[in-house]
PDB file of C-alpha atoms and ligand atoms in Angstrom:
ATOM      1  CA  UNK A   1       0.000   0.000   0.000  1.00 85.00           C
ATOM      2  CA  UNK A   2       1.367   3.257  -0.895  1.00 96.00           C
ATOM      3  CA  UNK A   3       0.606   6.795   1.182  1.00 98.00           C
ATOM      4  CA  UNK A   4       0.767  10.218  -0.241  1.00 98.00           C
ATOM      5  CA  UNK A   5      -0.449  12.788   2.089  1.00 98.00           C
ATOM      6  CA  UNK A   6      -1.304  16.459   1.458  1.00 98.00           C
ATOM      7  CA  UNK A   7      -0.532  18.561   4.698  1.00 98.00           C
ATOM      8  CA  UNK A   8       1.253  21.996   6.087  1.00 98.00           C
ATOM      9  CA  UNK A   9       3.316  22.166   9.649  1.00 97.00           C
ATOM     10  CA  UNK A  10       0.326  24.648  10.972  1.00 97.00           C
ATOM     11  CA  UNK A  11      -2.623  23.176   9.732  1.00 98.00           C
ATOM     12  CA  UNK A  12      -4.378  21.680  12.981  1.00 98.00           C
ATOM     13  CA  UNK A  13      -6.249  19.152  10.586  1.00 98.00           C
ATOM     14  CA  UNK A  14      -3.241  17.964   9.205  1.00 98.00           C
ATOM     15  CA  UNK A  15      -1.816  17.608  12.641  1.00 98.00           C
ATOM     16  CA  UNK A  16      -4.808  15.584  13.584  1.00 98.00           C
ATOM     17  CA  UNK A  17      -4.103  12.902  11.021  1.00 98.00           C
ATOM     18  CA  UNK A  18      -0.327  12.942  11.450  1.00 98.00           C
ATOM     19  CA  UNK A  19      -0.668  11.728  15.158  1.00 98.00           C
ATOM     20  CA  UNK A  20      -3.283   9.367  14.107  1.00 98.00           C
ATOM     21  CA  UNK A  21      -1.027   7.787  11.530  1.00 98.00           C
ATOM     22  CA  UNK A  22       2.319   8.344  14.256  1.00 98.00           C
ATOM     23  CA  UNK A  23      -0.058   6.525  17.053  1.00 98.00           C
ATOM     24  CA  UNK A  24      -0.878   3.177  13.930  1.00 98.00           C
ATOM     25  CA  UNK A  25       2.972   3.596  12.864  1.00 98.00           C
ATOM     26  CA  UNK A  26       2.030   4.485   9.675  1.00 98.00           C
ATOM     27  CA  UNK A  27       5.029   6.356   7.622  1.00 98.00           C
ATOM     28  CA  UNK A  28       3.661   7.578   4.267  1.00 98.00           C
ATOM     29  CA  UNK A  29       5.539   6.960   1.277  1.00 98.00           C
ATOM     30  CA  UNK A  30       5.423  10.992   0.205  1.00 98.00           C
ATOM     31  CA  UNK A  31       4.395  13.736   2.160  1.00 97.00           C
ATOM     32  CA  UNK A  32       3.380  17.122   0.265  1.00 98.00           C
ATOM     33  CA  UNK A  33       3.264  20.130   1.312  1.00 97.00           C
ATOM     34  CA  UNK A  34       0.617  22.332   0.713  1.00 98.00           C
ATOM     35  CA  UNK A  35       2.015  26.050   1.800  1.00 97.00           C
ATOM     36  CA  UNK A  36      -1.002  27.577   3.259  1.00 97.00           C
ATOM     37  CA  UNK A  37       1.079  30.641   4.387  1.00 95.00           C
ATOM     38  CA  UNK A  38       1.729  31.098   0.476  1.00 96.00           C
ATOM     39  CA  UNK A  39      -2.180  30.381  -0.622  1.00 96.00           C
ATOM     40  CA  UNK A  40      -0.665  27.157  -2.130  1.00 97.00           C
ATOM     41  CA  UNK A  41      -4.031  25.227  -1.458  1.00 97.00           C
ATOM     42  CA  UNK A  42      -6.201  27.597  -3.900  1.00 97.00           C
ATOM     43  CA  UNK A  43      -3.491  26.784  -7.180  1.00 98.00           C
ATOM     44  CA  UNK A  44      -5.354  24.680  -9.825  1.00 98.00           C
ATOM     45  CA  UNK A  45      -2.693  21.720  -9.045  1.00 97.00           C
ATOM     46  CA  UNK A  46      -4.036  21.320  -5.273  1.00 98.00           C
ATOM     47  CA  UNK A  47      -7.565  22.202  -6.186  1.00 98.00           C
ATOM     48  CA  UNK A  48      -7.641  19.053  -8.889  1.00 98.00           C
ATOM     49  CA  UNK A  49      -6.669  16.836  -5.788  1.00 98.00           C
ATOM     50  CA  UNK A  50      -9.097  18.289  -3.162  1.00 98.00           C
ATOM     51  CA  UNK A  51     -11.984  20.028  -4.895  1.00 98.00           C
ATOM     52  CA  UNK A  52     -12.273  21.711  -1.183  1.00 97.00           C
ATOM     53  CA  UNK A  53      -9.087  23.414  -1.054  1.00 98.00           C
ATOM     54  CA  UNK A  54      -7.974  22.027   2.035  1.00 98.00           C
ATOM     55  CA  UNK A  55      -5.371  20.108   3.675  1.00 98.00           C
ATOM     56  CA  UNK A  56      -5.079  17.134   4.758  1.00 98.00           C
ATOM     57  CA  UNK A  57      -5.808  15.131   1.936  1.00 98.00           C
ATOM     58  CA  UNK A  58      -4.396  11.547   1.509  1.00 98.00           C
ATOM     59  CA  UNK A  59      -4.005   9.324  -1.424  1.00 98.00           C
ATOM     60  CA  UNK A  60      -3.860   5.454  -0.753  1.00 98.00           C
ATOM     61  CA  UNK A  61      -2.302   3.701  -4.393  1.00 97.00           C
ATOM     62  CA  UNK A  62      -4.558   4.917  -7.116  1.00 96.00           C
ATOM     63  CA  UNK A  63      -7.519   5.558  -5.191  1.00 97.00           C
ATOM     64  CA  UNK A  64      -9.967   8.410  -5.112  1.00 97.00           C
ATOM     65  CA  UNK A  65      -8.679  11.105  -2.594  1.00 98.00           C
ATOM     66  CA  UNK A  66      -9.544  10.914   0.642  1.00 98.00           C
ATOM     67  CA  UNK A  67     -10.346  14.357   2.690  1.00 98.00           C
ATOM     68  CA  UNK A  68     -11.854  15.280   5.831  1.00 98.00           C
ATOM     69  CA  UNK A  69      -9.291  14.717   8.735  1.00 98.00           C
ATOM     70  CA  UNK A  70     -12.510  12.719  10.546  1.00 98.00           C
ATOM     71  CA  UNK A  71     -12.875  10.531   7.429  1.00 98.00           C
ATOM     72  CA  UNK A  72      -9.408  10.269   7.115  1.00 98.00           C
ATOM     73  CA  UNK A  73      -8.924   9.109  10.634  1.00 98.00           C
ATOM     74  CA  UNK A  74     -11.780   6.839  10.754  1.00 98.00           C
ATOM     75  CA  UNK A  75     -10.147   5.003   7.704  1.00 98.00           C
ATOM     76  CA  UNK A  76      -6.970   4.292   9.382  1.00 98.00           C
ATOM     77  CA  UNK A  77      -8.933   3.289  12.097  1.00 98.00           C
ATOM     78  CA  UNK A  78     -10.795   0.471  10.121  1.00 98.00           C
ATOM     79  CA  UNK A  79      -7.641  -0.589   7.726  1.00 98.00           C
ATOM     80  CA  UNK A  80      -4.726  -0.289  10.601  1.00 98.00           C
ATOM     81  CA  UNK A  81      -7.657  -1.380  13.889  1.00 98.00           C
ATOM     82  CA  UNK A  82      -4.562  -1.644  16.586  1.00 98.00           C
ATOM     83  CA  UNK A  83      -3.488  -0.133  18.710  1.00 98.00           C
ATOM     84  CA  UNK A  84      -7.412   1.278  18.587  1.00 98.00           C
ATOM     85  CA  UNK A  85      -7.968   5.004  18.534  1.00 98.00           C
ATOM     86  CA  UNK A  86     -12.194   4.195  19.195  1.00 98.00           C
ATOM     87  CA  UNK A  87     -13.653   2.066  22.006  1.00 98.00           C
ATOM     88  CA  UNK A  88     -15.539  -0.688  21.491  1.00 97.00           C
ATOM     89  CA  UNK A  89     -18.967   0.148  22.817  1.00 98.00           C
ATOM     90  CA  UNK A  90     -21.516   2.355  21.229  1.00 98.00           C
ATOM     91  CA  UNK A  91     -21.763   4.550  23.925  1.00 98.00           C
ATOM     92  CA  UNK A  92     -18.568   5.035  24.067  1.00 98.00           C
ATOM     93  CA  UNK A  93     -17.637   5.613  20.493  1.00 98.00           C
ATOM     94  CA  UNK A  94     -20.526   8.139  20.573  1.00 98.00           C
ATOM     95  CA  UNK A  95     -19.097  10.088  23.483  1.00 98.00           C
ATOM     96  CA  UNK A  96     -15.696   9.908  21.490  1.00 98.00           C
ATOM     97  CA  UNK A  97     -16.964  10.847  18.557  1.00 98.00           C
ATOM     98  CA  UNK A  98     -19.678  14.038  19.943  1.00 98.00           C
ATOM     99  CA  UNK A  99     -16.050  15.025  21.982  1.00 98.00           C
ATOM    100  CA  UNK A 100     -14.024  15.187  19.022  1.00 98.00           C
ATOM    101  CA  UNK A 101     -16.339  16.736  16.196  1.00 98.00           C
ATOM    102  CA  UNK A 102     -16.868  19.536  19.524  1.00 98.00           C
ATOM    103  CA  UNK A 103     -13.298  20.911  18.043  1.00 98.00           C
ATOM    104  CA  UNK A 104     -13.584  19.592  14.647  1.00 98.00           C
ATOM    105  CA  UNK A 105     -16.862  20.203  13.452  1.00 98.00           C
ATOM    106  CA  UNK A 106     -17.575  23.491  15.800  1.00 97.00           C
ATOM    107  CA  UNK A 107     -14.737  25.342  16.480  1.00 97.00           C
ATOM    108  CA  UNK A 108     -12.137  24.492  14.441  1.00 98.00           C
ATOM    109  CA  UNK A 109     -13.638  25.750  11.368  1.00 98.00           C
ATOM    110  CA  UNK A 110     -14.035  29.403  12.750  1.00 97.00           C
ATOM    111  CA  UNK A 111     -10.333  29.809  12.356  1.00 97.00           C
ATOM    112  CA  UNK A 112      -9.164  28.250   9.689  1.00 97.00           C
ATOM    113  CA  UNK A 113      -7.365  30.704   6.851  1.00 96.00           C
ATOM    114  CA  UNK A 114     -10.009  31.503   4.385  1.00 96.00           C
ATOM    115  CA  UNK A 115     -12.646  32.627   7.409  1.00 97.00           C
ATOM    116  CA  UNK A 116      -9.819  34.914   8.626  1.00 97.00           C
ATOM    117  CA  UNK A 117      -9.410  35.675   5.366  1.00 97.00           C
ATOM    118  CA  UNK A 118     -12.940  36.265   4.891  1.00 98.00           C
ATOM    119  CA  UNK A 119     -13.564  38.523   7.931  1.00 98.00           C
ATOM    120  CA  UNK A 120     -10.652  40.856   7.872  1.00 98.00           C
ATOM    121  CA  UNK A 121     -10.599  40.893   3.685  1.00 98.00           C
ATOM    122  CA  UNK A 122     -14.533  40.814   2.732  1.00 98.00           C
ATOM    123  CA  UNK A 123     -16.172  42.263   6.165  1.00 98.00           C
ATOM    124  CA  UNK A 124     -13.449  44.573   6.882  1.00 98.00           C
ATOM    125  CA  UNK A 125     -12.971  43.395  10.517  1.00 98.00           C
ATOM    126  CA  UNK A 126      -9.618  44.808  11.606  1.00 98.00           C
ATOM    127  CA  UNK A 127      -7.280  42.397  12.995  1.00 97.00           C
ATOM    128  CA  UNK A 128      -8.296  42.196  16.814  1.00 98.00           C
ATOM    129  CA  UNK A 129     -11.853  42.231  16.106  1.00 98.00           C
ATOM    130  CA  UNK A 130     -11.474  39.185  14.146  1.00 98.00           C
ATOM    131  CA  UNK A 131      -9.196  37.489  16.619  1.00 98.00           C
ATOM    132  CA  UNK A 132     -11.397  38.165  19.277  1.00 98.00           C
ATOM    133  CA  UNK A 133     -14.274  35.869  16.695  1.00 97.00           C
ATOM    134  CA  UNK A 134     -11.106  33.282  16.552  1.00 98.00           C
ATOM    135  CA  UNK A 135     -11.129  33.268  20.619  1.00 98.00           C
ATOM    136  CA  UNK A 136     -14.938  33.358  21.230  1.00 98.00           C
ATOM    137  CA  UNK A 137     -15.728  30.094  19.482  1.00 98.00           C
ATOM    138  CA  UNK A 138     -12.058  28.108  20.729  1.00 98.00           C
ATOM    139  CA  UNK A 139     -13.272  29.305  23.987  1.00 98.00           C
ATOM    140  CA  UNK A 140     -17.015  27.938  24.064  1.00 98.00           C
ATOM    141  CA  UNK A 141     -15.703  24.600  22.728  1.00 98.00           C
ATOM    142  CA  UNK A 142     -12.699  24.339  25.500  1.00 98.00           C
ATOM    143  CA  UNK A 143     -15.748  24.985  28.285  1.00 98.00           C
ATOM    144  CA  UNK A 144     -18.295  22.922  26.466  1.00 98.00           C
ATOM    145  CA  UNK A 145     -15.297  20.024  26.709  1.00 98.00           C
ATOM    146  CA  UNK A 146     -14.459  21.181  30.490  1.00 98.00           C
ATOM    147  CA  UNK A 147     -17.712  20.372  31.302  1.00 98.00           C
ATOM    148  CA  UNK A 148     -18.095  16.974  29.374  1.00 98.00           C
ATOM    149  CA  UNK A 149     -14.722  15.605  30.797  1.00 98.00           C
ATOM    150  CA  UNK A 150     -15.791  16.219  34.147  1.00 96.00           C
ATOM    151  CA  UNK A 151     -18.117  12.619  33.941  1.00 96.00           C
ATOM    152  CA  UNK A 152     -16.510  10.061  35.214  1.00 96.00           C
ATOM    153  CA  UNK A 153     -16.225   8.458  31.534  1.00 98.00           C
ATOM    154  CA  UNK A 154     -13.266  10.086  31.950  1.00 98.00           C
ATOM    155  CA  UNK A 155     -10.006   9.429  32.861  1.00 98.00           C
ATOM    156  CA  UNK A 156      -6.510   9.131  32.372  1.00 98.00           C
ATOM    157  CA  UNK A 157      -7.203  10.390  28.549  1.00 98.00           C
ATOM    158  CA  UNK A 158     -11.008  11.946  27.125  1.00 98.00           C
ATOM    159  CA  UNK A 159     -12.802   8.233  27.354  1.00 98.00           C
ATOM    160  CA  UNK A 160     -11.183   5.894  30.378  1.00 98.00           C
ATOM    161  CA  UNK A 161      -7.203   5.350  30.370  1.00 98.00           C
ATOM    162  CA  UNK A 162      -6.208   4.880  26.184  1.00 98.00           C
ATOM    163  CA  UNK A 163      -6.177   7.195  23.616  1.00 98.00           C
ATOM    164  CA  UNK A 164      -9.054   7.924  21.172  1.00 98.00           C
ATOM    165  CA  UNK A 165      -9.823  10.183  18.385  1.00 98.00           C
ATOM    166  CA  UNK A 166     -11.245  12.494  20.967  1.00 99.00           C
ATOM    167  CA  UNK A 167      -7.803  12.914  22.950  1.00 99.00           C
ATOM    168  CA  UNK A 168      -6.336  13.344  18.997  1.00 99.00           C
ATOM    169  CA  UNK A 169      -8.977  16.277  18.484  1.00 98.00           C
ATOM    170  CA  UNK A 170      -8.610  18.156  21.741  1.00 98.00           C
ATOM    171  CA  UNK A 171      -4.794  18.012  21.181  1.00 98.00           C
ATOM    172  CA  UNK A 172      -5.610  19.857  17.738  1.00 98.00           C
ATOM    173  CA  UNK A 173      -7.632  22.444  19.600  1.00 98.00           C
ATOM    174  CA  UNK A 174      -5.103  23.268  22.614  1.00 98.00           C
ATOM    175  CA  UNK A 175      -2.829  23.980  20.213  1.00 98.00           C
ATOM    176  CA  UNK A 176      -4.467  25.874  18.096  1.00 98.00           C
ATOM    177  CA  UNK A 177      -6.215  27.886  21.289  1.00 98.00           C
ATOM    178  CA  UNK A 178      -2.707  28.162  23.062  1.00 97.00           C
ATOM    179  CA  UNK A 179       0.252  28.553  20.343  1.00 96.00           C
ATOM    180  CA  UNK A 180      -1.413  30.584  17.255  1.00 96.00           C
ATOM    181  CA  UNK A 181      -4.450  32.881  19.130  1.00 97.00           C
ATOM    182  CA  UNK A 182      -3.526  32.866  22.560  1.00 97.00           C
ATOM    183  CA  UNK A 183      -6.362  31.798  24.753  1.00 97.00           C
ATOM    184  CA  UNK A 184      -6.942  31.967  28.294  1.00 96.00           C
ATOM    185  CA  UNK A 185      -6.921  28.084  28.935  1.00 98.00           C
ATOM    186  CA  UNK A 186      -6.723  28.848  32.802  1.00 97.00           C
ATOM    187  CA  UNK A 187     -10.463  27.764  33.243  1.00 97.00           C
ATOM    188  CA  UNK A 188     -10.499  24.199  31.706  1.00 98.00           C
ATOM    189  CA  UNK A 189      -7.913  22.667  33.664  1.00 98.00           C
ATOM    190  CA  UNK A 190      -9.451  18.493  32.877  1.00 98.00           C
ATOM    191  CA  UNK A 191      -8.828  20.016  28.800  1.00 98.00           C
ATOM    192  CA  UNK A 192      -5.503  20.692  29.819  1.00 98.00           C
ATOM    193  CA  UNK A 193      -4.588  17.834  32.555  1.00 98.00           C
ATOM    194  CA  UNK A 194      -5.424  15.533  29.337  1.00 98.00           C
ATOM    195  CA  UNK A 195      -3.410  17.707  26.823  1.00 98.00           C
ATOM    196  CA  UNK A 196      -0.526  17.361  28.915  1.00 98.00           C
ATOM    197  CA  UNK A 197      -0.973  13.343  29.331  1.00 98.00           C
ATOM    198  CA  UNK A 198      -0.618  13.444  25.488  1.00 98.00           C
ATOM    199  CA  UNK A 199       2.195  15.453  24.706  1.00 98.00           C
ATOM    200  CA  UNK A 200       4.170  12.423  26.763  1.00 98.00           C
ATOM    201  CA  UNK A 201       3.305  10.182  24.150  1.00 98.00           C
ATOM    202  CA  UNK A 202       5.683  10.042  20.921  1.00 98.00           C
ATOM    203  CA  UNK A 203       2.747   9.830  18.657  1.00 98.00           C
ATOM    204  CA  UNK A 204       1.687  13.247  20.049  1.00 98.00           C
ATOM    205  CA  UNK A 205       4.679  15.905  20.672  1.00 98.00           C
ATOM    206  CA  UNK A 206       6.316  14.417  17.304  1.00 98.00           C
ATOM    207  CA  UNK A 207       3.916  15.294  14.961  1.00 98.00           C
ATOM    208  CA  UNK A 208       3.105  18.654  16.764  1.00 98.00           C
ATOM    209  CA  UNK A 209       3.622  21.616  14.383  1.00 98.00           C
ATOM    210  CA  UNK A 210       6.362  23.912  15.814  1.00 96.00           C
ATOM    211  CA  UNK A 211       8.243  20.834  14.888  1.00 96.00           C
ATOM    212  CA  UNK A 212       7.813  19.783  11.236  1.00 96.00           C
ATOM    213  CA  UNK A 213       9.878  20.989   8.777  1.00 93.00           C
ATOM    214  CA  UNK A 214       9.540  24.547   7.842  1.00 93.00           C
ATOM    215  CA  UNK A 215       7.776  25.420  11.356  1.00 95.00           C
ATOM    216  CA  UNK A 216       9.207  28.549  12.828  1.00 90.00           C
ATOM    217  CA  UNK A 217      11.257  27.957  16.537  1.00 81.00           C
ATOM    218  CA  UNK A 218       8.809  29.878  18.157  1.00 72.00           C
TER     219      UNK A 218
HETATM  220  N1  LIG B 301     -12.977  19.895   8.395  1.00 66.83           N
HETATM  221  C1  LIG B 301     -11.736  19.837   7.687  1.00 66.83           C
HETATM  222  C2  LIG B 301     -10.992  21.125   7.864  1.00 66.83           C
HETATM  223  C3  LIG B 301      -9.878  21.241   6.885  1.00 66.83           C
HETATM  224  C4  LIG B 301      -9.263  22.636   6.966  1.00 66.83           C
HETATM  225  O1  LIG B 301      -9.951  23.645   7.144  1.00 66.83           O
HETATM  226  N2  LIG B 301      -7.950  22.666   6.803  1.00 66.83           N
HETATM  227  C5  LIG B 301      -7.273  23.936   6.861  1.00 66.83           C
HETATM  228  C6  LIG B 301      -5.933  23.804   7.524  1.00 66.83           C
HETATM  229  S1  LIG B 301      -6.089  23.260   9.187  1.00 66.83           S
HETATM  230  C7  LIG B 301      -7.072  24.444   5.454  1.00 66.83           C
HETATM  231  O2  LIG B 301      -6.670  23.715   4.576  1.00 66.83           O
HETATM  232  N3  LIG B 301      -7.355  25.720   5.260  1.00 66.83           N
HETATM  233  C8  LIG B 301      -7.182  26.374   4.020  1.00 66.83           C
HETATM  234  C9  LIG B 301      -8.026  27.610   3.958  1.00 66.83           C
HETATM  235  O3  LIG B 301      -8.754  27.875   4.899  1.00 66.83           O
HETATM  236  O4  LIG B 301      -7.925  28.274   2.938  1.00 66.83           O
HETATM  237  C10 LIG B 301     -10.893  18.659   8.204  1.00 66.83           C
HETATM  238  O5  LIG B 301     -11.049  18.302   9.369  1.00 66.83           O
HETATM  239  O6  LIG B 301     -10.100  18.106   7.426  1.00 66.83           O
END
């Protein structure tokens, strides 16, 4: 089987996948990068690969493309099952799931390049007003999460003591809260109790972007 995957150091979806595939020891064959600093993902090259425009995309042999970090992820999880990143109950692959698609599905997409883009460019917002948009939404996601990790499904990680797609989502989201837009985090200490459980794991702090090629030191 052969792996070409579409990502950027700073994309948090990209990040998402690359622990997924670090935590199933997954190397892929080629790994592309898709400047998003430089607008790369809007050139007619990327755009015939991901009709979307957006990273991470991944291309197993001559298949169609596969997008959508959540698809992505969920296909590793079926074609590479162990070490599991999904429990085996219902109930608990629902909690995992509703926990992860909190960041990926709600907040994640408020501050993602081309709404930035959109805000400051197209509705004129100047710079802090639109950050403060970028904050408000990270922010009701890290307390909607607070509150969910406080049941007792929790523990070590999101759901019980192994990792799940929901520990590789909030990861996504602390970063993205903490090292691009500067969130006060000081009120969702169980978000950041389990952040800090991950970043001991390989699969987690290696793939972290301040440390993939092209990533600036700070
Ligand atoms: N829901 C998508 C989000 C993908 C996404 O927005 N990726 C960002 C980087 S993290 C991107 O490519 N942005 C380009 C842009 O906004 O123009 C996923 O989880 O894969």
């Amino acid at each position: 089987m052969s792996m070409k995957f579409y990502a950027f150091w700073r994309s948090i979806a990209s990040f998402r996948v690359r622990i997924a595939l670090a935590f199933k020891g997954i190397k892929p064959d080629e790994i592309i990068d898709i400047d998003l600093l430089k607008g790369k993902q809007r050139e007619d090259s990327f755009r015939a690969v991901n009709p979307q425009m957006l990273i991470p995309a991944l291309i197993v042999d001559d298949s169609p493309v596969l997008f959508q970090s959540m698809a992505i992820m969920e296909y590793l999880e079926e074609t590479h099952p162990q070490p599991p990143l999904l429990p085996k109950d219902p109930l608990g692959r629902a909690r995992v799931r509703g926990i992860a698609q909190i960041f990926v599905s709600d907040s994640h997409p408020m501050s993602v390049p081309r709404i930035r883009n959109y805000l400051t460019g197209e509705l004129k917002l100047d710079n802090d007003t639109m950050l403060k948009w970028v904050r408000h939404w990270q922010n009701e996601a890290l307390r909607a999460a607070e509150t969910h990790l406080s049941q007792k499904a929790t523990g070590k990680y999101c759901h019980g003591d192994t990792v799940t797609l929901a520990d590789v989502c909030l990861a996504g989201q602390v970063v993205g809260a903490t090292a691009y837009f500067k969130c006060d985090v000081s009120s969702v200490p169980s978000v950041m109790r389990i952040y800090d459980q991950c970043m001991k794991l390989e699969a987690f702090s290696r793939p972290h972007p301040l440390k993939q090629p092209g990533a600036p030191a700070h």
